[in-house]
Amino acid sequence: MRRDSAASPALGFAFAVASLLSGACQKKGPPSFERPPAPVSVAKAVARDVPVYLDEVGKCVAREVVSVQPQVGGRIAEIHFEDGADLRKGAPLFTIDPEPYRAAVASAEANVARAKAVLALARVDLARFANLVVTQIVAQADYDAKKSAVDVAEAELRQNEAALATARINLQYCSISSPIDGRAGHRLVDRGNVVAANGGVLLVIERLDPIYVDFSVTEHDLTAVQSRMAGKSLDVEVRLPDQPADALPGKVTFLDNAVQEGTGTVTIRATVENRKRRLWPGRFVKVRLVLATLPSAIVVPAGAAQVSAKGPFVYVVKEDDTAELRPVKLGQRQADLVVLEEGVKGGERVVVNGQLGVTPGGKVRIEEPPGK
C-alpha cells in the first residue's frame, strides 16, 4: 500500500510533461514565403513573310569608265567644264587649237580641185584620141596612153578626196566632247598645255547611275544562289555602313564563271539605281542577297531569345500569368526581330525584358515597356 502511494505523484508528473510536449507539437510553424510576381515586358509572336538572305560586304564600281585622250596634237585652247561636273553625252570638254587643221583642210580642198581639173583634161584628150584612132590617124598605143592618163587622174582624185576627208576628221577631233553621261573627275591638263595625239589622258569620266556593286559568296552558298537564279533575277538590298536603315534595291545581273582559287569564293555583280548619288565608286557597302521568301514565319523581338547550357529558349507567358520555359530553334535575324523555327506559335506572348527575375512556372507581372 505504501509503494502505490509513493508512485502516484511520479505518474502524475509524467502525464503533465507528456501533455505539455503534445501541446507543443500541435502548434503551427511559421508561414511559408511566397515569391512576388516578376515584373516583365512581353510581346506577341507574329506570323509574317520574311526573306531568306546572305549578308556580304560589297564594293561600288562605276558602270562605265572613259579615259578621254586627244586624237590630234596641239595646244589646249578652251576648257568647257568644271571639275566634278555632271556631264551629258555630247557635252563639250576641250578645244584644241583648230587653225593648223583648218589650213590642212583648205590645202586638201585645193588638191581635190586640182585633181578634178587634171581628170577633166585627161578625159577630153581621151575622147579626142578615141575619134582619131578609129580613122587610124593616131596609133593605138597613143590612145592607150591617154586612157591610162585618165585612170591615173581618177586615182589621184580619189587619193586627194581621202586626204580631204582625213583633214576634216582631224579638224573635228579638235573639239573633244563627252562620249557618255557621267561625272567628270579632276582634269589633268590646263588651258595652254600642248598635247600629243593619243599621248595621255586628259580626263576620266565615270557613269554613276546606275552603278554596279560587286560582292562575293562562298562556294558553299553557290548552289543555293544558282538554284534561285534559275529563270529569274535575285534581289539585293544595299546599305551604307553609316546609314543601315536606308536600303537601296537592286538586281543581280552577273555571276562569274569560276570560283576564285585560294579564296573559294565567286564574284556576283548587282546593278543598283543611284539617282541621288548615295553610292560612290570604290566605296564599301553592306549587301543583302535575298534568296527566297519564307511564308508565315514566326518572329519575335530579338531580345526575347535567351541561351542556356541546353540551347536557346524563350519564356512564354500563359493565360494565368505564369511563365513557361520553352526551348526554341532560332532562324535568321530580321532587323530587330528573330525567326523562331520551332517552339512558339503565332499570338503567344513572350518575355522580352526582365528574364533574370523569371522562374519557370512562376508568376509574372506584365508592365509596359519603357517609352510607351
Coordinates of C-alpha atoms in Angstrom, one line a residue:
M1 CA 0.0 0.0 0.0
R2 CA 2.8 2.5 0.7
R3 CA 4.5 1.6 -2.6
D4 CA 1.4 2.5 -4.6
S5 CA 1.1 5.8 -2.7
A6 CA 4.7 6.7 -3.5
A7 CA 4.3 6.0 -7.2
S8 CA 1.2 8.2 -7.7
P9 CA 3.0 11.6 -7.6
A10 CA 5.6 10.4 -10.1
L11 CA 3.0 9.2 -12.6
G12 CA 1.1 12.5 -12.3
F13 CA 4.3 14.4 -13.1
A14 CA 5.0 12.2 -16.2
F15 CA 1.4 12.8 -17.5
A16 CA 1.8 16.5 -17.1
V17 CA 5.1 16.6 -19.1
A18 CA 3.6 14.5 -21.8
S19 CA 0.6 16.9 -22.1
L20 CA 3.0 19.8 -22.4
L21 CA 5.0 18.1 -25.1
S22 CA 1.9 17.1 -27.0
G23 CA 0.6 20.7 -26.9
A24 CA 3.9 22.0 -28.2
C25 CA 3.9 19.6 -31.1
Q26 CA 0.4 20.7 -32.1
K27 CA 1.4 24.3 -32.5
K28 CA 1.7 25.5 -36.2
G29 CA 5.1 26.6 -37.7
P30 CA 5.9 30.0 -39.3
P31 CA 4.1 30.7 -42.7
S32 CA 5.9 29.7 -45.9
F33 CA 7.5 32.6 -48.1
E34 CA 5.7 33.2 -51.5
R35 CA 7.9 34.9 -54.2
P36 CA 6.2 38.0 -55.7
P37 CA 5.5 38.2 -59.4
A38 CA 8.4 39.2 -61.5
P39 CA 8.0 42.4 -63.5
V40 CA 8.4 41.7 -67.2
S41 CA 7.6 43.2 -70.6
V42 CA 6.1 41.0 -73.2
A43 CA 5.4 41.0 -76.9
K44 CA 3.2 38.7 -79.1
A45 CA 4.8 36.3 -81.6
V46 CA 3.7 37.3 -85.1
A47 CA 3.5 35.3 -88.3
R48 CA 4.8 37.1 -91.4
D49 CA 6.6 36.6 -94.6
V50 CA 10.4 37.1 -94.2
P51 CA 13.3 36.9 -96.6
V52 CA 16.0 34.2 -96.6
Y53 CA 19.2 36.0 -97.3
L54 CA 23.0 36.1 -97.3
D55 CA 24.8 39.2 -95.9
E56 CA 28.0 40.1 -97.6
V57 CA 30.4 43.1 -98.0
G58 CA 30.5 44.7 -101.4
K59 CA 32.3 47.4 -103.3
C60 CA 30.7 50.0 -105.6
V61 CA 32.0 50.1 -109.2
A62 CA 31.1 52.7 -111.9
R63 CA 29.1 51.2 -114.7
E64 CA 31.2 53.0 -117.4
V65 CA 34.6 54.5 -117.1
V66 CA 36.0 56.5 -120.0
S67 CA 39.6 57.9 -120.2
V68 CA 39.4 60.9 -122.5
Q69 CA 42.5 61.2 -124.7
P70 CA 43.3 63.6 -127.6
Q71 CA 43.2 62.1 -131.1
V72 CA 45.2 65.0 -132.6
G73 CA 48.1 67.0 -131.2
G74 CA 48.1 70.7 -130.4
R75 CA 47.6 73.4 -127.8
I76 CA 44.6 73.3 -125.5
A77 CA 42.6 76.5 -126.4
E78 CA 39.5 76.1 -124.3
I79 CA 38.2 74.0 -121.4
H80 CA 34.4 73.9 -121.3
F81 CA 33.6 72.1 -117.9
E82 CA 34.2 72.3 -114.2
D83 CA 35.9 69.5 -112.3
G84 CA 33.3 67.2 -110.8
A85 CA 30.5 68.4 -113.1
D86 CA 27.7 66.1 -114.2
L87 CA 28.1 65.7 -118.0
R88 CA 25.6 64.7 -120.7
K89 CA 26.7 62.7 -123.7
G90 CA 28.0 65.2 -126.3
A91 CA 28.8 68.0 -123.9
P92 CA 31.9 69.9 -124.9
L93 CA 35.0 69.3 -122.9
F94 CA 38.2 70.6 -124.6
T95 CA 39.0 72.6 -127.7
I96 CA 42.4 72.0 -129.3
D97 CA 43.7 75.0 -131.4
P98 CA 41.9 74.3 -134.8
E99 CA 43.8 76.7 -137.0
P100 CA 46.5 74.3 -138.2
Y101 CA 43.8 71.8 -139.1
R102 CA 41.7 74.3 -140.9
A103 CA 44.7 75.1 -143.0
A104 CA 45.2 71.4 -143.7
V105 CA 41.5 71.2 -144.8
A106 CA 42.0 74.2 -147.2
S107 CA 45.1 72.6 -148.7
A108 CA 43.3 69.3 -149.2
E109 CA 40.4 71.0 -150.8
A110 CA 42.8 72.7 -153.3
N111 CA 44.4 69.4 -154.1
V112 CA 41.0 67.9 -154.8
A113 CA 40.1 70.8 -157.1
R114 CA 43.4 70.4 -159.0
A115 CA 42.9 66.7 -159.3
K116 CA 39.4 67.2 -160.7
A117 CA 40.9 69.7 -163.3
V118 CA 43.6 67.2 -164.3
L119 CA 41.0 64.5 -164.7
A120 CA 38.7 66.6 -166.8
L121 CA 41.6 67.4 -169.2
A122 CA 42.6 63.8 -169.4
R123 CA 39.1 62.8 -170.3
V124 CA 38.9 65.4 -173.1
D125 CA 42.2 64.1 -174.6
L126 CA 40.9 60.6 -174.4
A127 CA 37.7 61.5 -176.2
R128 CA 39.7 63.3 -179.0
F129 CA 42.1 60.3 -179.4
A130 CA 39.1 57.9 -179.5
N131 CA 37.9 59.6 -182.7
L132 CA 41.3 59.7 -184.3
V133 CA 42.2 56.0 -183.5
V134 CA 39.1 55.0 -185.5
T135 CA 40.4 56.7 -188.6
Q136 CA 43.9 55.4 -187.8
I137 CA 45.3 58.9 -187.7
V138 CA 46.9 58.1 -184.4
A139 CA 48.4 54.8 -183.2
Q140 CA 46.6 52.5 -180.8
A141 CA 49.5 53.0 -178.4
D142 CA 48.9 56.7 -178.2
Y143 CA 45.2 56.1 -177.4
D144 CA 46.1 53.6 -174.7
A145 CA 48.4 56.1 -173.1
K146 CA 45.6 58.7 -172.9
K147 CA 43.3 56.1 -171.4
S148 CA 45.9 55.3 -168.8
A149 CA 46.3 59.0 -168.0
V150 CA 42.6 59.2 -167.3
D151 CA 42.9 56.2 -164.9
V152 CA 45.8 57.8 -163.1
A153 CA 43.9 61.1 -162.8
E154 CA 40.9 59.3 -161.3
A155 CA 43.1 57.6 -158.8
E156 CA 44.8 60.8 -157.8
L157 CA 41.4 62.4 -157.3
R158 CA 40.2 59.7 -155.0
Q159 CA 43.5 60.0 -153.1
N160 CA 43.1 63.7 -152.6
E161 CA 39.4 63.2 -151.6
A162 CA 40.6 60.8 -149.0
A163 CA 43.2 63.3 -147.7
L164 CA 40.4 65.9 -147.5
A165 CA 38.2 63.6 -145.5
T166 CA 41.1 62.9 -143.1
A167 CA 41.8 66.6 -142.7
R168 CA 38.2 67.3 -141.9
I169 CA 38.1 64.4 -139.4
N170 CA 41.2 65.9 -137.7
L171 CA 39.5 69.2 -137.6
Q172 CA 36.5 67.6 -135.8
Y173 CA 38.9 66.0 -133.4
C174 CA 39.9 69.5 -132.2
S175 CA 36.6 69.6 -130.4
I176 CA 36.5 66.9 -127.7
S177 CA 33.1 66.1 -126.2
S178 CA 31.8 63.7 -123.6
P179 CA 31.2 60.2 -125.0
I180 CA 28.8 59.2 -122.1
D181 CA 26.5 60.5 -119.4
G182 CA 28.6 60.7 -116.3
R183 CA 30.5 62.7 -113.7
A184 CA 33.8 64.4 -114.6
G185 CA 36.8 63.8 -112.4
H186 CA 39.8 66.2 -112.0
R187 CA 41.1 67.4 -115.3
L188 CA 44.8 66.5 -115.9
V189 CA 45.7 69.4 -118.2
D190 CA 45.1 73.2 -118.2
R191 CA 44.5 75.6 -121.0
G192 CA 47.6 76.4 -122.9
N193 CA 49.2 72.9 -122.5
V194 CA 50.3 71.2 -125.6
V195 CA 49.2 67.7 -126.0
A196 CA 50.1 64.9 -128.5
A197 CA 47.8 62.6 -130.3
N198 CA 47.0 59.6 -128.0
G199 CA 49.7 60.9 -125.8
G200 CA 48.0 60.8 -122.4
V201 CA 44.7 61.1 -120.5
L202 CA 43.0 64.5 -120.3
L203 CA 40.1 63.5 -118.1
V204 CA 38.3 60.4 -116.6
I205 CA 34.5 60.3 -116.7
E206 CA 32.5 57.7 -114.7
R207 CA 28.9 56.9 -115.1
L208 CA 27.3 56.7 -111.6
D209 CA 23.6 55.9 -112.4
P210 CA 23.0 53.1 -112.4
I211 CA 26.0 51.8 -110.5
Y212 CA 27.5 48.3 -110.0
V213 CA 28.0 46.6 -106.6
D214 CA 30.4 43.7 -106.7
F215 CA 30.5 41.2 -103.8
S216 CA 31.4 37.5 -103.3
V217 CA 29.7 34.4 -101.8
T218 CA 31.4 31.3 -100.7
E219 CA 31.3 28.1 -102.9
H220 CA 29.2 26.5 -100.2
D221 CA 26.4 29.1 -100.9
L222 CA 26.9 28.9 -104.7
T223 CA 24.4 26.0 -105.2
A224 CA 21.7 27.9 -103.4
V225 CA 22.4 31.0 -105.4
Q226 CA 22.4 29.1 -108.7
S227 CA 19.2 27.3 -108.0
R228 CA 17.4 30.6 -107.0
M229 CA 18.7 32.3 -110.1
A230 CA 17.3 29.8 -112.5
G231 CA 14.8 31.7 -114.6
K232 CA 14.8 34.9 -112.6
S233 CA 16.9 37.7 -111.2
L234 CA 17.7 37.8 -107.5
D235 CA 17.0 40.9 -105.4
V236 CA 19.6 42.7 -103.4
E237 CA 19.5 45.3 -100.7
V238 CA 22.5 47.7 -100.5
R239 CA 23.2 49.7 -97.3
L240 CA 25.8 52.2 -96.4
P241 CA 27.7 51.4 -93.2
D242 CA 26.7 54.8 -91.7
Q243 CA 23.1 54.5 -92.9
P244 CA 22.0 50.9 -92.2
A245 CA 18.3 51.7 -92.1
D246 CA 18.1 53.1 -95.7
A247 CA 18.4 50.2 -98.1
L248 CA 18.8 50.7 -101.9
P249 CA 17.1 48.0 -104.0
G250 CA 18.9 46.3 -106.9
K251 CA 19.1 43.2 -109.1
V252 CA 21.8 40.6 -109.6
T253 CA 23.0 41.0 -113.2
F254 CA 26.2 38.9 -113.3
L255 CA 27.5 35.7 -111.8
D256 CA 31.2 35.0 -112.5
N257 CA 32.0 31.8 -114.4
A258 CA 34.6 30.4 -112.0
V259 CA 35.4 30.0 -108.3
Q260 CA 38.4 32.0 -107.3
E261 CA 41.4 29.8 -106.3
G262 CA 42.7 30.4 -102.9
T263 CA 39.6 32.1 -101.5
G264 CA 36.9 29.7 -102.6
T265 CA 34.5 32.5 -103.5
V266 CA 32.7 33.5 -106.6
T267 CA 32.0 37.1 -107.7
I268 CA 28.5 38.4 -108.1
R269 CA 27.5 41.8 -109.6
A270 CA 24.3 43.7 -108.8
T271 CA 23.0 46.8 -110.6
V272 CA 21.5 49.5 -108.4
E273 CA 19.8 52.7 -109.3
N274 CA 21.8 55.7 -107.9
R275 CA 19.9 58.8 -108.8
K276 CA 20.7 60.5 -105.5
R277 CA 24.4 59.6 -105.8
R278 CA 24.4 57.9 -102.4
L279 CA 26.7 55.2 -103.8
W280 CA 30.2 56.2 -104.9
P281 CA 32.7 54.2 -106.9
G282 CA 35.3 52.5 -104.6
R283 CA 33.1 52.7 -101.5
F284 CA 32.4 49.6 -99.4
V285 CA 28.8 48.7 -98.7
K286 CA 26.7 46.1 -96.9
V287 CA 24.9 43.8 -99.4
R288 CA 22.0 41.5 -98.5
L289 CA 21.3 38.9 -101.2
V290 CA 17.7 37.8 -101.0
L291 CA 17.5 34.1 -101.9
A292 CA 13.8 33.4 -101.2
T293 CA 10.8 34.4 -99.0
L294 CA 9.8 32.3 -96.0
P295 CA 6.0 32.5 -95.7
S296 CA 4.2 32.9 -92.4
A297 CA 7.4 32.6 -90.3
I298 CA 7.1 33.2 -86.5
V299 CA 9.0 36.3 -85.5
V300 CA 9.6 37.8 -82.0
P301 CA 11.8 40.6 -80.7
A302 CA 15.4 39.5 -80.8
G303 CA 15.7 40.3 -77.1
A304 CA 13.2 37.6 -76.2
A305 CA 15.6 34.7 -77.1
Q306 CA 17.9 33.6 -74.3
V307 CA 20.6 30.9 -74.4
S308 CA 21.3 28.3 -71.7
A309 CA 23.5 25.2 -71.5
K310 CA 20.7 23.3 -73.2
G311 CA 20.3 25.7 -76.1
P312 CA 18.2 28.7 -76.9
F313 CA 14.8 29.3 -75.2
V314 CA 12.2 31.9 -74.5
Y315 CA 9.7 32.5 -71.7
V316 CA 6.1 32.2 -72.8
V317 CA 3.5 33.9 -70.6
K318 CA 0.4 31.7 -70.3
E319 CA -3.2 32.8 -69.6
D320 CA -2.8 32.5 -65.8
D321 CA 0.3 34.9 -66.0
T322 CA 2.8 32.1 -65.2
A323 CA 6.0 31.8 -67.2
E324 CA 6.8 28.7 -69.2
L325 CA 10.4 28.0 -70.3
R326 CA 10.1 27.0 -74.0
P327 CA 13.1 25.6 -75.9
V328 CA 13.2 27.1 -79.5
K329 CA 15.1 26.8 -82.7
L330 CA 16.4 30.1 -83.9
G331 CA 16.3 31.2 -87.5
Q332 CA 17.7 34.3 -89.3
R333 CA 17.8 37.7 -87.7
Q334 CA 15.3 40.2 -89.3
A335 CA 16.4 43.7 -88.2
D336 CA 15.3 43.8 -84.5
L337 CA 13.3 40.6 -84.8
V338 CA 14.4 37.0 -85.0
V339 CA 12.7 34.0 -86.6
L340 CA 11.7 31.1 -84.4
E341 CA 11.6 28.0 -86.5
E342 CA 10.2 25.8 -83.6
G343 CA 8.8 26.2 -80.1
V344 CA 6.3 29.1 -80.3
K345 CA 3.0 29.7 -82.1
G346 CA 1.7 33.0 -83.5
G347 CA -0.1 35.1 -80.9
E348 CA 1.7 33.7 -77.9
R349 CA 3.2 36.2 -75.5
V350 CA 6.9 36.0 -74.9
V351 CA 9.0 37.9 -72.3
V352 CA 11.3 40.5 -73.9
N353 CA 12.6 42.2 -70.8
G354 CA 13.0 41.0 -67.2
Q355 CA 14.0 37.5 -67.8
L356 CA 16.5 37.5 -65.0
G357 CA 13.7 37.7 -62.4
V358 CA 11.6 35.0 -64.0
T359 CA 11.5 31.3 -62.8
P360 CA 9.8 28.6 -64.8
G361 CA 6.3 28.2 -63.6
G362 CA 6.5 31.4 -61.5
K363 CA 4.1 34.3 -61.7
V364 CA 4.9 37.4 -63.7
R365 CA 3.6 41.0 -63.6
I366 CA 3.3 42.5 -67.1
E367 CA 4.5 46.0 -67.4
E368 CA 4.5 48.4 -70.3
P369 CA 8.0 48.7 -71.9
P370 CA 9.9 52.0 -71.4
G371 CA 8.9 54.7 -73.8
K372 CA 5.2 53.7 -74.0

